[in-house]
Amino acid sequence: MLKIEALEFSYPSVPASTMHFDLTVDVGEVLSLIGPSGSGKSTLLSLIAGFLPASGGRILVDDEPLHNLPVAERPVSIVFQQHNLFPHLDLYTNVALGIEPSLRLAPIQVEAVRGALARLGLEPMQRRKPGELSGGQRQRVALARALVRQRKILLLDEAFAALGPALRAELIELVKTLVAEHDMCALLVSHQPSDASIASARSAFICEGRVAAIAATAQLLAQSEPPQLRDYLGSG
Amino acid sequence: MTMSRAMPASLVLAILALLVLSPMAGLLHLSALPGYEAVDPRFWENAYLRRVVFFSLWQALLSTLLSVLPAILVARAFAMQPQLPLRRLLLGLFALPLVVPAVVVVMAVVSVYGSNGWLPLGRSLYGINGILLAHVFFNLPLAVRLLLPQWQAIPQHHWQLGEQLGMNTWQRFRFIEWPMLRESVPGVSLLIFMLCLTSFAVVLTLGGGPRSTTVEVAIYQSLRFDFDPAQAVVLALLQLGLCMLVAMLTLKLQRMPAVEIALSIAYRHRALRLRWFDLGIILLATLYVGMPLTSLLIDALRGPLGQTLGDLRLWQALANTLFIGLSAALLSVTAGWFLLQYSASLAEQGHSRRARLVDLAGSIVYVVPPLVIGTGMFVLLAPHVDVFDWVYPIVIAINALMGLPFVIRCLGPAMRQNHARYHRLCQALALRGWHRFRHLEWPLLRRPLGLAIALVAVLAMGDLGVIALFGSTQSATLALMIYQQLGAYLVAQASVTAVLLLLLCLGVFALLERCIGGSRDAKN
């Protein structure tokens, strides 16, 4: 379980506005984070991943604190909207980097890489470079790498925002399956409320650096409070 | 509209052809006459020629390696330290060698590494050691400025992924940085190789006799000291061949960064010991670049200031320097403007190949070194006129030609963008001629225009190539005067003159860039 308790952060350029987060994500759950641009969704993911240092609060995974761990030692994998893959390396190598950056893999690790590529339907194209793939295929490779890393937390930072609705829905379903199969906790940042409907039983509305509302997704998308949520959904 | 742009551009192209091709034709014609052995296949048996060619290539290769390899470390250190105090100032210092005349650099190198310098090398300074020290002084900062923006091009997410995947420093370099570097290092290396191959002032003043002479300097010596135009023709053709070879390789491998470069980079995590390593590298490079200029300044202040500044010839040389520099800049920018206007309109109409050819024509001096053009003019004009009477128009024209590639590089991208964005709007509003210049081109292009004029002016002011070939005591510029003072062993006076030339170049550069380019904060 991922638990975020009174996690605080402020950008040096705007020290007056401190962000403050509290939430939990259960094992096997994909929690969607929706909210307007600049509300703090991606900042929250960066805090969990360790790219930004929190000024207060705790991040716990199965009751183990991780906010003091260096980035590489956190049980976290992240998939961005773009630039997830190194363009000069083939798919196999991009995924293998997730296990061991030296690329000196034991036979069992080689099998793991091949297995992940096969699981995501990418095995026939494992020697291709990312430039030869479609946007959806590239995100699949990033998911394959997240899979071989076997980390408990999966962060998806607008990972599917550049894809069309059908492909987005397909990849979100894939994420749900992978998260359930591997007992992971996932946080999905999206601008599209429809993504939250597909991905999550529960969603959180982030606004002005806070979790302004958290509820069952259908309920959240229907409710009229807080007013910023109404403005965001355009349902005023 | 294209026709009205084609006319002045065609005139410029015709003048370019005349300036470049007629001296070349003259050289080729001469090479076919009896007694001129350029077409004799046995010319390679001449030991002197072989030695000169070998030394030219060898010093250019060593200079390139010694500039580019450390520059990768220095640029990386700057890239990894975005919050370094005085970073902007230090990078400003690294831009300085781009506007400091070569002969001033020579004086600065002598000041540190000469017999009375802080790190004396004694007589071994003259020869390959001195040439390398001066070339690295010029080209290490240039390579740093060209390579640093490559780190900017790395997506922020790649750094973050590298961190999350637990990559160590070597793995980050291998997977994230090297793929970016290997795209640009060959182009940067070849550019520096070409600059060192055609370097004149440094080799002329720091080269140690026939053992340390390049083709470029040998041409000059053949004409001015040996009075042997036949040998000058052979050497000029050899130099042309070498330059064309390097230029073709450069064109094939080139992926140069744009002139407008962003020097900031967002990156944070770096182990403490690596941060100290970065700081050490930056400190060493800063000392290497800063020390010679500081030492030269101290030498000049201790030197015979009153005696040197009281010499009327110095002020005459200063006036000549300004006249040549400003005239060449004006001529070069005017020619470049017409060429670029034409190439922009060609590109807009979809004739991108023809547009590129027009741009390439303006950069012809990359392939045909100015000293080769000068030599051609010398042998063409000498039978008919006293070439030393024609010194100003010849020197101004060749310096303007040398400045054209800079004009095209500084002004070209902005002008093409301007044309693509606003040309149709201008047509719709019937905005043309002076009104178009006043309302559109001047406000939007004055920054790169200012930079181009300033760059060409200081290049021409510091040039010691063509003026050494055609100049006399009366027509001497400050650069030539420094060379003459060095030749007469008046090192102390030469230091004062060098600092005066340095201050003049920096002043003119700042003034032109500020006056024409406008305030840095101005939002155009």
mmCIF file of C-alpha atoms in Angstrom, chain B residues 304-440:
data_model
loop_
_atom_site.group_PDB
_atom_site.id
_atom_site.type_symbol
_atom_site.label_atom_id
_atom_site.label_comp_id
_atom_site.label_asym_id
_atom_site.label_seq_id
_atom_site.Cartn_x
_atom_site.Cartn_y
_atom_site.Cartn_z
ATOM 1 C CA PRO B 304 56.664 51.820 -22.090
ATOM 2 C CA LEU B 305 53.138 53.212 -22.154
ATOM 3 C CA GLY B 306 54.058 56.849 -22.714
ATOM 4 C CA GLN B 307 56.619 56.149 -25.406
ATOM 5 C CA THR B 308 54.363 53.755 -27.323
ATOM 6 C CA LEU B 309 51.229 55.868 -27.044
ATOM 7 C CA GLY B 310 53.203 58.989 -28.019
ATOM 8 C CA ASP B 311 54.159 57.463 -31.366
ATOM 9 C CA LEU B 312 52.078 59.056 -34.114
ATOM 10 C CA ARG B 313 52.359 55.904 -36.241
ATOM 11 C CA LEU B 314 50.362 54.057 -33.589
ATOM 12 C CA TRP B 315 47.426 56.422 -33.997
ATOM 13 C CA GLN B 316 47.692 56.252 -37.773
ATOM 14 C CA ALA B 317 47.568 52.454 -37.456
ATOM 15 C CA LEU B 318 44.579 52.730 -35.133
ATOM 16 C CA ALA B 319 42.758 54.888 -37.684
ATOM 17 C CA ASN B 320 43.616 52.386 -40.447
ATOM 18 C CA THR B 321 42.389 49.523 -38.265
ATOM 19 C CA LEU B 322 39.061 51.221 -37.622
ATOM 20 C CA PHE B 323 38.642 52.232 -41.247
ATOM 21 C CA ILE B 324 39.334 48.726 -42.554
ATOM 22 C CA GLY B 325 37.236 47.011 -39.869
ATOM 23 C CA LEU B 326 34.154 49.191 -40.201
ATOM 24 C CA SER B 327 34.286 49.333 -44.015
ATOM 25 C CA ALA B 328 34.663 45.547 -44.283
ATOM 26 C CA ALA B 329 31.789 45.025 -41.828
ATOM 27 C CA LEU B 330 29.495 47.376 -43.732
ATOM 28 C CA LEU B 331 30.362 45.790 -47.070
ATOM 29 C CA SER B 332 30.035 42.251 -45.748
ATOM 30 C CA VAL B 333 26.690 42.826 -44.057
ATOM 31 C CA THR B 334 25.277 44.631 -47.099
ATOM 32 C CA ALA B 335 26.322 41.788 -49.388
ATOM 33 C CA GLY B 336 25.082 39.187 -46.913
ATOM 34 C CA TRP B 337 21.748 40.991 -46.519
ATOM 35 C CA PHE B 338 21.025 40.902 -50.251
ATOM 36 C CA LEU B 339 22.093 37.258 -50.548
ATOM 37 C CA LEU B 340 19.974 36.204 -47.592
ATOM 38 C CA GLN B 341 16.920 38.158 -48.753
ATOM 39 C CA TYR B 342 17.142 36.350 -52.051
ATOM 40 C CA SER B 343 17.739 32.923 -50.532
ATOM 41 C CA ALA B 344 14.844 33.439 -48.078
ATOM 42 C CA SER B 345 12.454 34.244 -50.904
ATOM 43 C CA LEU B 346 13.725 31.241 -52.881
ATOM 44 C CA ALA B 347 13.207 28.984 -49.864
ATOM 45 C CA GLU B 348 9.718 30.364 -49.333
ATOM 46 C CA GLN B 349 8.843 29.470 -52.931
ATOM 47 C CA GLY B 350 10.016 25.920 -52.386
ATOM 48 C CA HIS B 351 13.379 26.259 -54.181
ATOM 49 C CA SER B 352 15.260 25.135 -51.094
ATOM 50 C CA ARG B 353 18.146 23.653 -53.087
ATOM 51 C CA ARG B 354 18.761 26.908 -54.929
ATOM 52 C CA ALA B 355 18.414 28.826 -51.666
ATOM 53 C CA ARG B 356 21.071 26.616 -50.094
ATOM 54 C CA LEU B 357 23.368 27.193 -53.059
ATOM 55 C CA VAL B 358 23.072 30.958 -52.627
ATOM 56 C CA ASP B 359 23.981 30.576 -48.932
ATOM 57 C CA LEU B 360 26.887 28.297 -49.841
ATOM 58 C CA ALA B 361 28.180 30.817 -52.384
ATOM 59 C CA GLY B 362 28.424 33.323 -49.548
ATOM 60 C CA SER B 363 30.455 30.861 -47.514
ATOM 61 C CA ILE B 364 32.939 30.203 -50.343
ATOM 62 C CA VAL B 365 35.752 31.587 -48.231
ATOM 63 C CA TYR B 366 35.560 28.415 -46.126
ATOM 64 C CA VAL B 367 36.911 26.537 -49.124
ATOM 65 C CA VAL B 368 39.141 29.183 -50.679
ATOM 66 C CA PRO B 369 41.349 30.642 -47.955
ATOM 67 C CA PRO B 370 41.720 34.443 -48.061
ATOM 68 C CA LEU B 371 45.472 34.176 -48.419
ATOM 69 C CA VAL B 372 44.962 32.111 -51.582
ATOM 70 C CA ILE B 373 42.662 34.839 -52.918
ATOM 71 C CA GLY B 374 45.205 37.446 -51.883
ATOM 72 C CA THR B 375 47.960 35.546 -53.635
ATOM 73 C CA GLY B 376 45.869 35.282 -56.786
ATOM 74 C CA MET B 377 45.163 39.009 -56.708
ATOM 75 C CA PHE B 378 48.816 39.711 -56.083
ATOM 76 C CA VAL B 379 49.999 37.732 -59.107
ATOM 77 C CA LEU B 380 47.146 39.089 -61.259
ATOM 78 C CA LEU B 381 47.579 42.741 -60.385
ATOM 79 C CA ALA B 382 51.340 42.964 -59.846
ATOM 80 C CA PRO B 383 52.265 43.178 -63.574
ATOM 81 C CA HIS B 384 49.789 46.039 -64.122
ATOM 82 C CA VAL B 385 49.655 48.178 -60.983
ATOM 83 C CA ASP B 386 51.573 48.773 -57.776
ATOM 84 C CA VAL B 387 49.532 46.462 -55.522
ATOM 85 C CA PHE B 388 50.665 48.343 -52.425
ATOM 86 C CA ASP B 389 48.772 51.416 -53.678
ATOM 87 C CA TRP B 390 45.598 49.344 -53.763
ATOM 88 C CA VAL B 391 45.953 48.080 -50.229
ATOM 89 C CA TYR B 392 42.715 49.502 -48.778
ATOM 90 C CA PRO B 393 40.199 48.301 -51.383
ATOM 91 C CA ILE B 394 41.895 44.886 -51.583
ATOM 92 C CA VAL B 395 42.149 44.372 -47.827
ATOM 93 C CA ILE B 396 38.608 45.633 -47.233
ATOM 94 C CA ALA B 397 37.159 43.451 -49.995
ATOM 95 C CA ILE B 398 38.921 40.274 -48.829
ATOM 96 C CA ASN B 399 38.046 40.903 -45.184
ATOM 97 C CA ALA B 400 34.422 41.506 -46.161
ATOM 98 C CA LEU B 401 34.542 38.188 -47.985
ATOM 99 C CA MET B 402 36.003 36.503 -44.899
ATOM 100 C CA GLY B 403 33.168 37.921 -42.827
ATOM 101 C CA LEU B 404 30.377 36.728 -45.121
ATOM 102 C CA PRO B 405 30.055 33.215 -43.614
ATOM 103 C CA PHE B 406 29.576 34.807 -40.178
ATOM 104 C CA VAL B 407 26.924 37.162 -41.547
ATOM 105 C CA ILE B 408 25.109 34.248 -43.152
ATOM 106 C CA ARG B 409 25.297 32.185 -39.982
ATOM 107 C CA CYS B 410 24.203 34.995 -37.650
ATOM 108 C CA LEU B 411 21.540 36.579 -39.789
ATOM 109 C CA GLY B 412 20.360 33.699 -41.970
ATOM 110 C CA PRO B 413 18.110 31.733 -39.579
ATOM 111 C CA ALA B 414 16.363 34.870 -38.283
ATOM 112 C CA MET B 415 15.858 36.252 -41.769
ATOM 113 C CA ARG B 416 14.444 32.990 -43.116
ATOM 114 C CA GLN B 417 12.084 32.722 -40.163
ATOM 115 C CA ASN B 418 11.024 36.337 -40.587
ATOM 116 C CA HIS B 419 10.355 35.827 -44.251
ATOM 117 C CA ALA B 420 8.400 32.616 -43.723
ATOM 118 C CA ARG B 421 6.214 34.187 -41.022
ATOM 119 C CA TYR B 422 5.515 37.645 -42.368
ATOM 120 C CA HIS B 423 6.116 37.712 -46.106
ATOM 121 C CA ARG B 424 2.488 37.023 -47.002
ATOM 122 C CA LEU B 425 1.255 39.501 -44.438
ATOM 123 C CA CYS B 426 3.580 42.115 -45.950
ATOM 124 C CA GLN B 427 2.241 41.334 -49.392
ATOM 125 C CA ALA B 428 -1.328 41.665 -48.149
ATOM 126 C CA LEU B 429 -0.518 45.018 -46.525
ATOM 127 C CA ALA B 430 1.586 46.168 -49.519
ATOM 128 C CA LEU B 431 4.450 46.672 -47.074
ATOM 129 C CA ARG B 432 7.692 46.848 -49.019
ATOM 130 C CA GLY B 433 10.959 48.680 -49.473
ATOM 131 C CA TRP B 434 11.855 51.161 -46.784
ATOM 132 C CA HIS B 435 8.542 50.699 -44.906
ATOM 133 C CA ARG B 436 9.030 46.955 -44.701
ATOM 134 C CA PHE B 437 12.571 47.476 -43.441
ATOM 135 C CA ARG B 438 11.486 50.058 -40.880
ATOM 136 C CA HIS B 439 8.434 48.302 -39.478
ATOM 137 C CA LEU B 440 9.399 44.660 -39.816
#
